[in-house]
Coordinates of C-alpha atoms in Angstrom, one line a residue:
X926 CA 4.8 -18.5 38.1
X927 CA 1.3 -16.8 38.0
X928 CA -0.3 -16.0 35.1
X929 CA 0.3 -12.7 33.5
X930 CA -2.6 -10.5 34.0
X931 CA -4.7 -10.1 30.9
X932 CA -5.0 -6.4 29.0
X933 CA -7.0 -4.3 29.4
X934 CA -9.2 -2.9 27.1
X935 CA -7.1 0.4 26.3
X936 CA -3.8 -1.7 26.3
X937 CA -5.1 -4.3 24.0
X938 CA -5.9 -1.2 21.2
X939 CA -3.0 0.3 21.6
X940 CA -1.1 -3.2 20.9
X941 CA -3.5 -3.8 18.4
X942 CA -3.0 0.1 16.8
X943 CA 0.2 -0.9 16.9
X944 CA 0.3 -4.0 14.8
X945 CA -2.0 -1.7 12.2
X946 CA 1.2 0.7 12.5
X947 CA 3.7 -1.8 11.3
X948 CA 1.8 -3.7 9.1
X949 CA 0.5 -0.6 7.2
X950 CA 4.7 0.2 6.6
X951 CA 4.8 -3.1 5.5
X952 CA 2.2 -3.1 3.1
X953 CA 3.5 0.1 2.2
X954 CA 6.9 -0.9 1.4
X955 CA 6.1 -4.0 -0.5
X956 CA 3.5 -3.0 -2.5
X957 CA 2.9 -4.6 -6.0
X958 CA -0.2 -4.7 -8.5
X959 CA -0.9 -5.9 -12.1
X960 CA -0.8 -3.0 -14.0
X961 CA -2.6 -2.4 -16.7
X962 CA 0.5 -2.6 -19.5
X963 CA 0.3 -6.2 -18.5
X964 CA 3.0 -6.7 -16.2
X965 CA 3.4 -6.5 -12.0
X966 CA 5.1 -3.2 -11.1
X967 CA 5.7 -2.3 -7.9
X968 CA 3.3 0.1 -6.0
X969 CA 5.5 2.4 -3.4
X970 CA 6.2 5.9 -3.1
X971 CA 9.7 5.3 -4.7
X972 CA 7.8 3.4 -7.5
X973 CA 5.4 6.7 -8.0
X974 CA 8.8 8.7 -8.0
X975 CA 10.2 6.6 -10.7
X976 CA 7.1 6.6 -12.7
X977 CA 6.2 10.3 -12.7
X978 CA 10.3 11.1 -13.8
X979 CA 9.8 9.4 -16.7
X980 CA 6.4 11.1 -17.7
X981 CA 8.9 14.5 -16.9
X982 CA 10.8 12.9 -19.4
X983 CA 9.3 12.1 -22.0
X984 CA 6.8 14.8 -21.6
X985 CA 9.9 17.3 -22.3
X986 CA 12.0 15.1 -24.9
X987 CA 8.7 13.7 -26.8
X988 CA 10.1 10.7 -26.7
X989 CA 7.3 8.1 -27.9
X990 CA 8.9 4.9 -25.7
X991 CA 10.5 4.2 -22.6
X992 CA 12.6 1.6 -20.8
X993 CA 10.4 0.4 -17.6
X994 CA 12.1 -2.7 -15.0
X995 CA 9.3 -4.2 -13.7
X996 CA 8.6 -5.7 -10.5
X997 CA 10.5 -8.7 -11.6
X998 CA 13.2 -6.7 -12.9
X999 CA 12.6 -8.0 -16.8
X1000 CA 12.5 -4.7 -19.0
X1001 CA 9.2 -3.5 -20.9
X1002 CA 8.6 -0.8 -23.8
X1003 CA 6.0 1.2 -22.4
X1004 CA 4.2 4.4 -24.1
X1005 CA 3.6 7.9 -22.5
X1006 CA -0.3 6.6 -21.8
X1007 CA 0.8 3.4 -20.6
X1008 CA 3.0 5.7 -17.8
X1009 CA 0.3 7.7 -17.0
X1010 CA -2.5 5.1 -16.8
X1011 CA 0.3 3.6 -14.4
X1012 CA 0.7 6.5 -12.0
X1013 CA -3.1 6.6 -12.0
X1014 CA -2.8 2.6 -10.2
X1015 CA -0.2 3.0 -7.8
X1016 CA -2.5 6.3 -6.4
X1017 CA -5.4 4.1 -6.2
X1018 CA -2.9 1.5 -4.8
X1019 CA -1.5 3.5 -2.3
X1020 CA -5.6 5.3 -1.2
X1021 CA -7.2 1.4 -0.9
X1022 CA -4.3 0.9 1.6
X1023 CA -5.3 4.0 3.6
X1024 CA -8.9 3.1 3.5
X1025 CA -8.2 -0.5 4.9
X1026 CA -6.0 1.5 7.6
X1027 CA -8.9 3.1 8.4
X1028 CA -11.3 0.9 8.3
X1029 CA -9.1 -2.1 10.4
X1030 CA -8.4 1.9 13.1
X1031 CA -11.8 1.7 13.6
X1032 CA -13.0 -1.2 14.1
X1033 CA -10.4 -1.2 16.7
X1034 CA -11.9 1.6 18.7
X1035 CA -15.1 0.4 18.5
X1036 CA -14.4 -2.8 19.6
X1037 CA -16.1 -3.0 23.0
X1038 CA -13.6 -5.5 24.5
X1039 CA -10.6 -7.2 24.5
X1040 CA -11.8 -10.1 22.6
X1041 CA -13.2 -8.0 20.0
X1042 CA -9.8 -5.9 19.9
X1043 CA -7.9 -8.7 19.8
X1044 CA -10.5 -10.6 16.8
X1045 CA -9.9 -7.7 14.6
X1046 CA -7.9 -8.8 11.2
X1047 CA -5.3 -6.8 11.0
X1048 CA -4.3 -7.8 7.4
X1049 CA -3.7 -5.5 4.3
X1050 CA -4.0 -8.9 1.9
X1051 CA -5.9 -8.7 -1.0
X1052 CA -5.7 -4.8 -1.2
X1053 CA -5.7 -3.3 -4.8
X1054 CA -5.7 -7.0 -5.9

């Protein structure tokens, strides 16, 4: 069989905008950080929901303690400040994965061949570590 032609330049960025595609969802949908009450709690848009219903809360019931599962599913007492410094990380979470996105977009386009394309690290580890 002959060999398969190699990319070219534009097809190797799209496959390789591609990859950033899925592996941003991915990183998206399992995101996780320390937080600062001491525990991992997960970092996704569901995870911002949760948190900002229970600031709605206890804002309006002035309750002084909450319930929280974290990551792990174990249960934690968490205050009102404690909620709010921990909306504050999953937004910071969720902004460092946007500016890897767009930093690994364009070194993509700037890439100048299909080696380069194809050397770019499309990787979202370490991110809000």
């Amino acid at each position: 069989a002959p060999e398969p032609e190699p990319p070219t330049l534009d097809e190797a960025r799209t496959e390789a905008l591609a990859r950033l595609a899925a592996a941003f969802l991915a990183a998206e949908a399992a995101g996780r950080l320390m937080s600062s009450a001491g525990f991992v709690i997960d970092a996704t848009e569901r995870s911002n929901r949760d948190i900002e219903g229970l600031i709605t809360s206890m804002e309006a019931t002035g309750a002084p303690e909450a319930a929280f599962c974290a990551a792990d599913n174990s249960f934690h007492t968490v205050t009102l400040e404690q909620l709010r410094a921990m909306r504050l990380e999953v937004i910071a979470y969720g902004q460092a994965l946007y500016a890897r996105k767009w930093e690994v977009r364009t070194a993509i386009e700037r890439a100048g061949s299909v080696a380069e394309v194809q050397a770019v690290d499309i990787s979202f580890e370490g991110v809000g570590a």
